[in-house]
Coordinates of C-alpha atoms and ligand atoms in Angstrom, one line a residue:
M147 CA -5.0 7.5 -34.0
K148 CA -3.0 8.6 -31.0
R149 CA 0.6 9.3 -31.5
I150 CA 3.5 9.0 -29.1
L151 CA 4.5 12.6 -28.6
I152 CA 7.8 12.1 -26.9
P153 CA 10.3 12.3 -29.8
I154 CA 12.6 9.2 -29.9
L155 CA 15.9 11.0 -29.5
P156 CA 15.2 12.8 -26.2
A157 CA 13.7 9.6 -24.9
L158 CA 16.9 7.7 -25.7
L159 CA 19.0 10.5 -24.2
L160 CA 16.9 10.2 -21.0
L161 CA 17.6 6.5 -20.9
L162 CA 21.3 7.2 -21.1
V163 CA 21.2 10.0 -18.5
K164 CA 19.4 7.7 -16.1
G165 CA 22.0 5.0 -16.3
G166 CA 19.8 2.4 -17.9
Y167 CA 16.8 3.0 -15.8
S168 CA 13.9 3.2 -18.2
Q169 CA 11.2 4.9 -16.3
D170 CA 10.4 8.5 -17.4
V171 CA 11.2 11.6 -15.3
L172 CA 8.7 11.7 -12.4
I173 CA 5.6 13.7 -12.6
Q174 CA 5.2 16.1 -9.7
N175 CA 2.0 16.2 -7.6
V176 CA 0.0 13.5 -9.4
Q177 CA -2.9 14.0 -7.1
S178 CA -3.8 17.3 -8.6
R179 CA -3.9 16.0 -12.2
H180 CA -6.6 14.4 -14.2
I181 CA -6.3 10.9 -12.8
Q182 CA -8.1 7.5 -13.1
S183 CA -7.3 5.2 -10.2
L184 CA -6.2 1.6 -10.9
N185 CA -6.4 0.7 -7.3
G186 CA -8.6 -2.2 -6.2
K187 CA -8.5 -5.9 -7.1
W188 CA -5.8 -7.2 -9.4
N189 CA -5.5 -10.8 -10.5
Y190 CA -2.2 -12.4 -9.5
I191 CA -0.1 -15.4 -10.2
V192 CA 2.6 -16.6 -7.8
D193 CA 5.7 -17.5 -9.8
P194 CA 8.6 -18.6 -7.6
Y195 CA 10.5 -20.2 -10.6
E196 CA 9.7 -17.2 -12.8
M197 CA 8.5 -19.5 -15.6
G198 CA 6.3 -16.6 -16.9
Y199 CA 9.5 -14.6 -17.4
Y200 CA 12.2 -17.0 -18.5
D201 CA 12.0 -19.8 -21.1
Y202 CA 13.4 -23.2 -20.4
R203 CA 16.9 -22.1 -21.3
Y204 CA 16.5 -19.3 -18.7
L205 CA 16.4 -16.6 -21.3
P206 CA 14.0 -13.8 -20.6
Y207 CA 11.0 -13.9 -23.0
D208 CA 11.0 -10.1 -23.2
Q209 CA 14.4 -10.1 -24.8
N210 CA 13.3 -12.5 -27.6
P211 CA 12.0 -10.7 -30.7
K212 CA 9.5 -13.5 -31.6
P213 CA 6.1 -13.4 -30.0
Q214 CA 6.1 -15.4 -26.7
D215 CA 2.7 -16.7 -25.8
R216 CA 4.0 -18.4 -22.7
A217 CA 5.3 -15.1 -21.3
F218 CA 2.8 -14.1 -18.7
Y219 CA 2.9 -10.5 -19.7
T220 CA 1.3 -11.4 -23.1
N221 CA -1.9 -12.5 -21.3
T222 CA -2.5 -15.0 -24.1
K223 CA -5.6 -17.2 -24.2
P224 CA -5.8 -20.4 -26.2
R225 CA -7.2 -19.5 -29.7
D226 CA -8.1 -23.1 -30.6
K227 CA -7.9 -26.6 -29.2
S228 CA -4.4 -27.2 -30.4
E229 CA -3.0 -24.4 -28.2
R230 CA -1.7 -25.1 -24.7
I231 CA -1.4 -22.1 -22.5
E232 CA -0.6 -22.9 -18.8
Y233 CA -1.7 -19.7 -17.1
D234 CA -4.8 -17.7 -16.9
F235 CA -4.9 -14.3 -15.1
D236 CA -8.7 -14.1 -15.3
K237 CA -9.1 -17.4 -13.4
S238 CA -6.5 -16.5 -10.9
P239 CA -7.3 -15.0 -7.5
T240 CA -7.0 -11.3 -6.6
L241 CA -4.9 -9.1 -4.3
L242 CA -5.8 -5.6 -3.3
V243 CA -3.7 -2.7 -4.6
P244 CA -2.3 -0.8 -2.8
R245 CA -1.2 -3.3 -0.1
D246 CA 1.6 -5.7 0.4
W247 CA 0.9 -9.3 -0.4
N248 CA 2.3 -10.8 2.9
S249 CA -0.5 -9.5 5.0
Q250 CA -3.3 -10.3 2.6
K251 CA -2.9 -14.1 2.2
E252 CA -1.7 -16.5 4.8
N253 CA 0.4 -18.5 2.4
L254 CA 2.2 -15.4 1.2
F255 CA 3.2 -14.3 4.7
Y256 CA 6.9 -15.3 4.3
Y257 CA 7.0 -15.2 0.5
E258 CA 9.9 -13.5 -1.2
G259 CA 10.0 -13.8 -4.9
T260 CA 8.0 -13.0 -8.0
I261 CA 4.3 -12.3 -8.2
W262 CA 2.6 -11.2 -11.4
Y263 CA -0.2 -8.7 -11.2
K264 CA -2.8 -7.9 -13.9
K265 CA -5.4 -5.2 -14.1
S266 CA -7.7 -4.7 -17.1
F267 CA -9.1 -1.2 -17.8
D268 CA -10.8 0.9 -20.4
Y269 CA -9.8 4.4 -21.3
P270 CA -12.3 5.7 -23.8
S271 CA -11.8 9.4 -23.1
L272 CA -8.2 10.4 -23.9
K273 CA -8.4 13.7 -25.6
D274 CA -6.7 14.1 -29.0
G275 CA -3.2 15.5 -28.4
N276 CA -3.3 14.6 -24.7
R277 CA -0.8 12.2 -23.1
L278 CA -1.3 9.4 -20.7
F279 CA 1.0 8.0 -18.0
V280 CA 0.8 5.1 -15.6
Y281 CA 2.1 6.2 -12.1
F282 CA 3.1 3.8 -9.3
G283 CA 3.4 5.2 -5.8
A284 CA 5.8 2.2 -5.1
A285 CA 6.2 -1.5 -5.6
N286 CA 8.7 -3.6 -3.7
Y287 CA 11.3 -4.2 -5.0
R288 CA 11.8 -4.7 -8.8
S289 CA 8.9 -4.1 -11.1
D290 CA 8.8 -5.0 -14.8
V291 CA 5.8 -3.3 -16.3
Y292 CA 3.9 -4.2 -19.5
L293 CA 0.9 -2.8 -21.2
N294 CA -1.0 -4.8 -23.8
G295 CA 1.9 -7.1 -24.1
K296 CA 4.6 -4.4 -24.6
K297 CA 7.3 -3.7 -22.0
L298 CA 7.1 -0.2 -20.6
G299 CA 10.2 -0.5 -18.5
M300 CA 11.7 -1.7 -15.2
H301 CA 12.1 0.0 -11.9
K302 CA 14.1 -0.9 -8.9
G303 CA 13.5 0.3 -5.3
G304 CA 10.6 -0.5 -3.1
F305 CA 9.7 2.8 -1.7
T306 CA 9.7 5.5 -4.4
P307 CA 7.4 6.4 -7.2
F308 CA 7.9 5.8 -10.9
N309 CA 5.9 6.4 -14.1
F310 CA 5.8 5.4 -17.7
E311 CA 4.2 7.1 -20.7
I312 CA 1.5 4.9 -22.4
T313 CA 0.1 7.5 -24.8
G314 CA 0.8 5.4 -28.0
L315 CA -0.1 2.1 -26.5
V316 CA -3.4 2.6 -24.7
K317 CA -6.7 1.6 -26.3
E318 CA -10.2 2.7 -25.7
K319 CA -11.2 -0.8 -24.4
D320 CA -9.7 -3.9 -22.9
N321 CA -6.2 -2.8 -21.9
F322 CA -4.3 -5.1 -19.7
L323 CA -1.5 -3.8 -17.5
I324 CA 0.8 -6.5 -16.1
V325 CA 3.4 -6.0 -13.5
K326 CA 6.0 -8.6 -12.5
V327 CA 6.9 -7.6 -8.9
D328 CA 10.0 -9.4 -7.4
N329 CA 11.0 -8.7 -3.8
K330 CA 13.8 -11.2 -3.6
R331 CA 16.6 -9.8 -1.4
K332 CA 19.9 -9.5 -3.1
A333 CA 23.4 -8.6 -1.9
E334 CA 23.9 -5.9 -4.5
E335 CA 20.6 -4.2 -4.0
V336 CA 19.5 -1.3 -1.7
P337 CA 18.5 -2.3 0.9
T338 CA 20.7 -5.4 0.8
L339 CA 20.2 -8.9 2.2
N340 CA 20.2 -8.0 5.8
T341 CA 17.7 -5.7 7.4
D342 CA 15.8 -5.6 10.7
W343 CA 12.4 -5.2 9.1
W344 CA 9.9 -7.2 7.1
N345 CA 10.5 -7.4 3.4
Y346 CA 6.8 -6.7 2.5
G347 CA 6.3 -7.4 -1.3
G348 CA 3.8 -6.2 -3.8
I349 CA 2.4 -3.1 -5.3
T350 CA 2.2 -1.3 -1.9
R351 CA 1.1 2.1 -3.0
D352 CA -1.5 3.7 -5.3
V353 CA -1.5 3.1 -9.1
Q354 CA -3.0 5.8 -11.3
L355 CA -3.4 6.8 -14.9
V356 CA -2.5 10.4 -15.3
E357 CA -3.7 12.4 -18.3
T358 CA -1.9 15.6 -19.3
P359 CA -2.0 18.0 -22.2
G360 CA 0.6 17.3 -24.9
N361 CA 2.8 20.0 -23.4
F362 CA 2.5 20.0 -19.6
I363 CA 4.1 21.1 -16.3
R364 CA 6.2 18.0 -15.5
D365 CA 7.9 19.3 -12.4
Y366 CA 8.3 22.3 -10.2
F367 CA 10.1 23.4 -7.0
L368 CA 9.1 26.2 -4.8
Q369 CA 10.5 27.0 -1.3
L370 CA 12.0 30.1 0.4
A371 CA 15.5 30.8 -0.9
K372 CA 18.2 29.7 1.5
S373 CA 18.5 32.2 4.4
S374 CA 15.7 34.4 3.1
N375 CA 12.3 34.9 4.6
D376 CA 10.7 36.8 1.8
R377 CA 12.2 35.5 -1.4
L378 CA 10.7 32.4 -3.1
A379 CA 12.9 30.5 -5.4
G380 CA 12.7 27.4 -7.5
Y381 CA 11.8 26.4 -11.0
V382 CA 9.2 25.0 -13.4
Q383 CA 9.9 22.3 -15.9
L384 CA 7.7 21.7 -18.9
D385 CA 7.6 18.5 -21.0
G386 CA 6.4 17.9 -24.5
P387 CA 7.2 18.5 -28.1
D388 CA 6.7 22.3 -28.0
I389 CA 8.1 23.7 -24.8
A390 CA 10.6 26.4 -25.7
G391 CA 9.7 30.0 -25.1
K392 CA 6.3 29.2 -23.6
P393 CA 4.6 31.5 -21.1
I394 CA 4.2 30.0 -17.6
E395 CA 2.2 31.6 -14.7
L396 CA 2.7 31.2 -11.0
N397 CA -0.2 32.4 -8.8
I398 CA -0.4 32.5 -5.1
P399 CA -3.7 34.4 -4.6
E400 CA -3.4 34.8 -0.8
L401 CA 0.0 36.5 -1.2
K402 CA -1.2 38.5 -4.2
T403 CA 1.7 37.0 -6.1
H404 CA 1.4 36.7 -9.8
L405 CA 4.4 35.9 -11.8
N406 CA 4.8 35.6 -15.6
L407 CA 7.7 33.4 -16.7
T408 CA 8.9 32.2 -20.1
S409 CA 10.5 28.8 -20.5
N410 CA 14.0 28.5 -22.1
S411 CA 14.8 26.2 -25.0
K412 CA 14.6 23.2 -22.6
G413 CA 11.2 24.1 -21.2
Y414 CA 12.8 25.3 -18.0
A415 CA 12.0 28.5 -16.2
K416 CA 13.6 29.8 -13.0
I417 CA 11.5 31.3 -10.3
E418 CA 12.6 34.1 -8.1
V419 CA 10.1 36.3 -6.5
K420 CA 9.9 38.6 -3.4
V421 CA 6.7 38.2 -1.4
A422 CA 5.2 40.5 1.2
S423 CA 3.5 39.5 4.5
L424 CA 4.3 35.9 4.2
K425 CA 3.0 33.8 7.1
L426 CA 5.7 31.3 7.7
W427 CA 4.9 27.5 8.1
S428 CA 5.7 26.4 11.6
T429 CA 4.9 23.5 13.9
D430 CA 2.4 25.6 15.8
K431 CA 0.8 27.1 12.7
P432 CA 1.5 25.0 9.6
V433 CA 0.3 27.6 7.1
L434 CA -0.1 26.2 3.6
Y435 CA -0.7 28.4 0.6
N436 CA -2.7 27.6 -2.5
V437 CA -0.2 27.7 -5.3
E438 CA -1.1 27.4 -8.9
F439 CA 1.2 26.8 -11.9
S440 CA -0.2 27.1 -15.4
S441 CA 1.1 26.9 -18.9
G442 CA -0.9 26.6 -22.1
T443 CA -3.9 24.4 -21.2
D444 CA -2.2 22.8 -18.1
L445 CA -2.9 23.9 -14.6
V446 CA -1.4 22.3 -11.5
K447 CA -2.6 23.2 -8.0
D448 CA -0.6 22.5 -4.8
R449 CA -0.6 23.6 -1.1
I450 CA 2.8 24.7 -0.1
G451 CA 4.3 26.0 3.1
F452 CA 7.3 28.3 3.4
R453 CA 9.7 28.3 6.3
T454 CA 13.4 29.0 6.8
L455 CA 15.8 26.4 8.1
E456 CA 19.5 26.7 9.0
T457 CA 22.0 25.6 11.5
K458 CA 24.2 27.9 13.6
G459 CA 26.8 26.1 15.7
A460 CA 24.9 23.5 17.5
D461 CA 21.5 25.2 17.0
I462 CA 18.9 24.3 14.4
L463 CA 17.0 27.4 13.5
L464 CA 13.5 27.1 12.2
N465 CA 12.2 30.5 11.1
G466 CA 15.2 32.0 12.9
K467 CA 14.4 30.4 16.3
P468 CA 16.2 27.5 17.9
V469 CA 14.2 24.4 17.9
F470 CA 14.5 21.1 19.8
L471 CA 13.4 18.1 17.7
R472 CA 11.2 16.1 19.9
G473 CA 11.1 13.1 17.7
I474 CA 10.3 9.4 17.4
S475 CA 11.3 6.9 14.8
I476 CA 8.5 5.2 12.8
H477 CA 8.4 2.2 10.4
E478 CA 5.9 2.3 7.6
E479 CA 3.7 -0.3 9.2
N480 CA 0.1 -0.5 10.5
A481 CA 0.8 -3.2 13.2
I482 CA -2.9 -3.3 14.3
R483 CA -4.2 -4.2 10.8
G484 CA -0.9 -5.9 9.9
G485 CA 1.3 -5.0 6.9
R486 CA 2.7 -1.9 5.3
A487 CA 1.0 1.4 6.0
Y488 CA -0.2 3.1 2.8
S489 CA -3.3 5.2 3.4
R490 CA -4.1 8.6 4.8
E491 CA -5.9 6.8 7.7
D492 CA -2.7 4.8 8.5
A493 CA -0.7 8.0 8.4
Q494 CA -3.2 9.7 10.7
M495 CA -3.0 6.9 13.3
L496 CA 0.8 7.0 13.4
L497 CA 1.1 10.8 13.5
N498 CA -1.7 11.1 16.1
W499 CA 0.3 8.8 18.3
A500 CA 3.4 10.9 17.7
K501 CA 1.5 14.0 18.6
E502 CA 0.2 12.4 21.8
L503 CA 3.8 11.6 22.7
G504 CA 4.6 15.3 22.4
C505 CA 6.5 15.1 19.2
N506 CA 7.2 17.9 16.7
F507 CA 9.4 15.6 14.6
V508 CA 9.4 12.1 13.1
R509 CA 12.1 10.0 11.7
L510 CA 10.6 8.0 8.9
A511 CA 12.9 5.0 9.0
H512 CA 14.6 3.3 7.1
Y513 CA 13.4 4.2 3.6
P514 CA 11.1 6.7 2.0
H515 CA 7.5 6.4 3.3
N516 CA 4.4 7.0 1.3
E517 CA 3.3 10.5 0.2
N518 CA 0.2 10.5 2.4
I519 CA 2.3 10.7 5.6
I520 CA 4.5 13.5 4.2
R521 CA 1.5 15.5 3.2
L522 CA -0.3 14.9 6.5
A523 CA 2.8 16.0 8.4
D524 CA 2.8 19.2 6.3
E525 CA -0.8 19.8 7.4
M526 CA -0.3 18.8 11.1
G527 CA 3.0 20.8 11.6
I528 CA 5.2 17.8 12.2
L529 CA 8.8 18.0 11.0
V530 CA 10.1 15.1 9.0
W531 CA 13.4 13.2 8.5
E532 CA 13.4 11.2 5.3
E533 CA 15.8 8.4 4.8
N534 CA 17.4 6.6 1.9
P535 CA 17.5 2.8 2.4
V536 CA 21.3 2.6 2.5
Y537 CA 21.3 0.3 5.6
W538 CA 24.2 -1.5 7.2
T539 CA 26.6 -3.2 4.8
I540 CA 25.8 -2.7 1.1
Q541 CA 28.2 -3.1 -1.8
W542 CA 30.1 0.1 -1.6
T543 CA 32.3 -0.5 -4.7
N544 CA 29.5 -1.8 -7.0
P545 CA 28.6 1.0 -9.5
E546 CA 25.1 -0.6 -10.0
T547 CA 24.5 -0.5 -6.3
F548 CA 25.4 3.2 -6.2
A549 CA 23.2 3.9 -9.2
T550 CA 20.2 2.2 -7.4
A551 CA 20.9 4.0 -4.2
C552 CA 21.3 7.3 -6.0
N553 CA 18.2 6.8 -8.1
Q554 CA 16.0 6.1 -5.0
L555 CA 17.4 9.3 -3.3
K556 CA 16.6 11.4 -6.4
E557 CA 13.1 10.0 -6.5
V558 CA 12.3 10.9 -2.9
V559 CA 13.8 14.3 -3.2
S560 CA 11.9 14.9 -6.4
R561 CA 8.6 13.8 -4.8
D562 CA 8.9 15.7 -1.5
K563 CA 11.0 18.8 -2.3
N564 CA 7.9 21.1 -2.0
R565 CA 6.9 19.9 1.5
A566 CA 7.9 22.4 4.3
A567 CA 7.6 19.6 6.9
V568 CA 10.7 17.8 5.4
I569 CA 13.8 19.2 7.0
I570 CA 16.4 16.4 6.8
W571 CA 17.5 14.1 4.0
S572 CA 19.2 11.2 5.6
M573 CA 21.7 9.3 3.5
A574 CA 22.1 6.1 5.4
N575 CA 21.8 4.1 8.6
E576 CA 24.7 2.5 10.7
T577 CA 27.1 2.1 7.8
P578 CA 30.6 0.9 8.5
V579 CA 33.4 3.5 7.9
S580 CA 35.7 2.8 5.0
P581 CA 37.1 4.9 2.2
E582 CA 34.7 3.3 -0.3
R583 CA 31.7 3.8 1.9
N584 CA 32.8 7.4 2.6
S585 CA 33.0 8.1 -1.1
F586 CA 29.7 6.4 -1.8
L587 CA 27.9 8.6 0.8
H588 CA 29.7 11.8 -0.3
R589 CA 28.4 11.2 -3.8
L590 CA 24.9 10.8 -2.4
V591 CA 25.2 14.0 -0.4
D592 CA 26.4 15.9 -3.5
T593 CA 23.4 14.6 -5.4
A594 CA 20.9 15.6 -2.7
R595 CA 22.5 19.1 -2.3
S596 CA 22.5 19.6 -6.1
M597 CA 18.8 18.9 -6.2
D598 CA 17.8 20.8 -3.0
G599 CA 20.0 23.3 -1.3
T600 CA 17.4 24.2 1.3
R601 CA 17.3 21.2 3.6
L602 CA 19.8 19.7 6.1
I603 CA 21.8 16.6 5.4
S604 CA 22.4 13.9 7.9
A605 CA 22.8 10.1 8.4
A606 CA 22.3 7.9 11.4
L607 CA 25.9 7.1 12.3
E608 CA 27.5 5.0 15.1
Q609 CA 29.3 6.1 18.2
H610 CA 32.5 4.6 19.5
S611 CA 34.4 4.2 22.8
S612 CA 37.7 6.0 23.0
P613 CA 40.5 3.5 22.8
D614 CA 41.7 3.9 26.3
N615 CA 38.4 4.5 28.1
E616 CA 35.3 2.4 27.4
M617 CA 33.1 4.9 29.2
M618 CA 34.2 7.8 27.0
R619 CA 32.1 8.0 23.8
T620 CA 32.8 10.0 20.7
I621 CA 31.9 10.3 17.1
T622 CA 35.0 9.5 15.0
D623 CA 33.2 8.8 11.7
P624 CA 34.8 11.2 9.1
F625 CA 31.4 11.5 7.5
A626 CA 30.3 13.7 10.4
E627 CA 32.3 16.4 8.8
Y628 CA 30.2 16.2 5.7
V629 CA 26.8 16.5 7.2
D630 CA 24.8 19.5 8.6
V631 CA 23.5 17.5 11.6
V632 CA 25.5 14.9 13.5
S633 CA 23.1 12.0 14.2
F634 CA 24.0 8.7 15.8
N635 CA 22.3 5.6 17.2
Q636 CA 23.2 4.2 20.6
Y637 CA 21.8 1.4 22.8
I638 CA 23.6 1.9 26.1
G639 CA 21.5 -0.1 28.6
W640 CA 20.2 -2.6 26.1
Y641 CA 22.9 -4.0 23.7
D642 CA 25.6 -2.3 25.7
G643 CA 25.3 -3.0 29.5
L644 CA 22.5 -2.4 31.8
P645 CA 20.6 0.9 32.1
D646 CA 22.8 2.0 35.1
K647 CA 25.7 2.2 32.7
C648 CA 24.3 5.4 31.4
S649 CA 25.3 7.3 34.5
K650 CA 28.9 6.3 33.9
I651 CA 29.2 7.4 30.3
Q652 CA 30.9 10.6 29.3
W653 CA 30.1 12.1 25.9
V654 CA 32.9 13.9 24.1
I655 CA 31.5 15.2 20.9
N656 CA 33.9 17.5 19.2
Q657 CA 31.8 18.6 16.2
D658 CA 30.3 22.1 16.6
K659 CA 27.1 21.0 15.0
P660 CA 23.6 20.1 16.1
V661 CA 23.4 16.5 17.5
I662 CA 20.4 14.2 17.2
I663 CA 20.3 10.8 18.9
S664 CA 18.6 9.0 16.0
E665 CA 18.1 5.8 18.0
L666 CA 17.9 4.6 21.6
G667 CA 15.6 1.9 22.7
A668 CA 14.9 -1.4 24.6
D669 CA 12.5 -4.2 24.0
A670 CA 9.4 -4.7 26.1
L671 CA 6.6 -7.1 25.5
G672 CA 3.4 -5.1 26.1
G673 CA 1.7 -6.3 29.2
M674 CA 4.7 -8.1 30.6
H675 CA 5.7 -6.9 34.0
G676 CA 8.7 -7.5 36.4
D677 CA 11.3 -5.5 38.2
S678 CA 13.4 -2.9 36.4
L679 CA 16.0 -5.5 35.6
T680 CA 13.7 -8.1 34.1
R681 CA 14.5 -8.2 30.4
W682 CA 11.5 -7.7 28.1
S683 CA 9.4 -6.2 30.9
E684 CA 7.7 -2.8 30.6
E685 CA 9.6 -1.9 33.8
Y686 CA 13.0 -2.5 32.2
Q687 CA 12.1 -0.4 29.2
E688 CA 10.8 2.3 31.5
Y689 CA 14.0 2.3 33.6
F690 CA 16.1 2.3 30.4
Y691 CA 14.3 5.4 29.1
K692 CA 14.7 7.2 32.5
E693 CA 18.5 6.5 32.5
N694 CA 19.0 7.3 28.8
L695 CA 17.2 10.5 28.8
K696 CA 19.2 11.7 31.8
M697 CA 22.4 10.7 30.0
I698 CA 21.7 12.3 26.7
S699 CA 20.6 15.5 28.3
K700 CA 24.2 16.1 29.3
I701 CA 25.3 16.4 25.7
P702 CA 25.7 20.1 25.1
Q703 CA 25.0 20.0 21.4
L704 CA 21.9 17.8 21.8
R705 CA 19.1 19.3 19.6
G706 CA 16.8 16.4 19.1
T707 CA 16.2 12.7 19.5
T708 CA 14.1 10.1 17.7
P709 CA 14.0 7.0 20.0
W710 CA 13.5 3.6 18.5
I711 CA 10.5 3.3 18.0
L712 CA 6.9 4.4 18.1
V713 CA 5.2 0.9 17.6
D714 CA 6.4 -2.7 17.7
F715 CA 7.2 -3.8 14.1
R716 CA 7.6 -7.1 12.4
S717 CA 11.1 -8.4 11.8
P718 CA 12.1 -12.0 10.8
R719 CA 15.2 -11.6 12.8
R720 CA 13.3 -11.6 16.1
V721 CA 12.5 -15.2 16.9
L722 CA 12.4 -15.5 20.7
P723 CA 9.3 -17.6 21.5
G724 CA 6.7 -16.0 23.7
I725 CA 8.4 -12.7 23.6
Q726 CA 9.3 -11.6 20.2
D727 CA 7.5 -14.1 17.9
G728 CA 8.6 -12.2 14.8
W729 CA 8.3 -8.7 16.3
N730 CA 10.9 -6.1 17.3
R731 CA 9.5 -5.1 20.7
K732 CA 11.1 -1.7 21.0
G733 CA 7.9 0.0 20.4
L734 CA 6.5 2.5 23.0
I735 CA 3.2 1.2 21.8
S736 CA 2.5 -2.5 21.4
E737 CA 1.3 -4.1 18.2
T738 CA -2.2 -4.0 19.6
G739 CA -2.1 -0.3 20.2
N740 CA -1.4 -0.2 24.0
R741 CA 1.0 2.4 25.3
K742 CA 3.8 0.8 27.4
K743 CA 5.1 2.5 30.5
A744 CA 8.1 4.1 28.8
F745 CA 5.7 6.0 26.5
Y746 CA 4.8 8.2 29.5
I747 CA 8.5 8.7 30.4
L748 CA 9.3 10.1 27.0
Q749 CA 6.0 12.1 26.9
D750 CA 7.0 13.7 30.2
F751 CA 10.5 14.5 29.0
Y752 CA 9.1 16.2 25.9
K753 CA 6.7 18.2 28.0
K754 CA 9.5 19.6 29.9
I755 CA 11.6 20.3 26.9
S756 CA 8.8 22.1 25.1
L757 CA 8.5 24.4 28.1
K758 CA 12.2 25.2 27.8
Y759 CA 12.0 25.9 24.1
E760 CA 8.7 28.0 24.2
Ligands
GCB820 C1 19.4 -0.4 15.0 C2 18.9 -0.3 13.7 C3 17.4 -0.6 13.6 C4 17.1 -1.8 14.5 C5 17.5 -1.5 15.9 C6 17.2 -2.7 16.9 O1 20.5 0.1 15.3 O2 19.1 0.9 13.1 O3 17.0 -0.8 12.3 O4 15.8 -2.2 14.4 O5 18.8 -1.2 16.0 O6 16.1 -2.8 17.3 O7 18.2 -3.4 17.1

């Protein structure tokens, strides 16, 4: 008999701490654990009326203590001729996991609602005393997860991982894992109703079973201490019934670093260690060290880079040297195949294009992207901006909305805090200034800083004209005082006049902080040609880039830019026939992979900048 090893009281406390979110604390670095993949074909049932979830009085079956055969998560089969069961997963078609549903089935292209997924599996080999978890890389947006008819919990947020312990529930044979995934947009959610991207639904990232010892290393954090280039700092967190006063070892063989720690009564151990001859991670030489954490029978291996990062006036200093962030914004989409990007190959394609453009930086907009692209950026030496999906106008005064936004932020920080490539946590994009919004964002910043004091905080803000001079542009948003890097989006020459307007604009930015222009861009249909004032032509976009790059170069504090955007991406807001056809056309690369003329303008600009910053 396998027992649930998490004692009930701590589990309940955990529930309270997480404000009603029932998923367990995230497991760090799942890839290096003992895993069994649940990727592949899953049976699915489309359920727009959610009749597998609610009874005819619209009460959720999973809140009714009596057995509910009609609830889809019970996976019930008729036991005799008198029984009428109106669903059957095993006769239902299949979808691939990981992948969104919209790009897999023509009739699900525009679907927003509930789809039930089912995967059957055996797990004959769970060692006595070991624990088992099910880990989801992401599912958009709300997931209700059930194993063998029992609810494991619910998770909200389409772009961050979550896991549940299944130690006491899993059987050796014939387990069925059922997930109700609902991607309906809602005013109170994060993101909210209105976005300029496709609301891809489904289990979009890997699903894995993760086996650990009874007491195991749940989490760890290891980076250079702030402003130090030879002192590593962080922590290890154990989990299990017997985690107090336990020995923990940290090994970095190439640095000849071997540290013996002891956990405190909560299973936590602080790390602080001086290292000699550290090779710093940089964009030219992205050195990653083999790092091993062990405790009892658990051993977790990672590859971690170490670099310093700070700002000084308007400069961003990477390993003490000023850097210019030659960036590009990216959506998590593989336009060529269609659908959400999820794999290492997808990440490779996107980052190769960014490299070809001359980038040392990417803005992963407008939500946390999959772990593959973060890990690949770490290997390729590409700096990363990660973003919380607080976009446009969400419900600033709704405590549930804040809890959801904050939870997503915590999950991405938790997942990626060991990646040297990640340098900026971005709180939000183009949010309207108000006292409620300011307080909402301040609380997010405080959360991010309390979890990770080593990275820079920013948000894509908006710029405004000065009241008496339309051509004078400033950043008046009070949130600019709260961030480390002042970033803002601007579309002078596209939404705001024609490209020649750029030469008339005067930037008056009063903050003595680094400035990143987090968006600039114009639409061009790949292959459409005209003169430089023909809207939607490659020539217009080319002209726009020339004028914009000249204009932003005059901003004294400019230390980076992430133009909008690397590749055309799908957006239901973009309906112009023959031009947009459901695509935002601001890509420098078309949806078929062709570089547009403006690609080469930005490439040239970055070549010149990199010479200046050598
Ligand atoms: C913006 C938004 C971005 C849009 C872009 C556009 O300011 O931040 O999500 O896609 O403009 O193309 O209008």
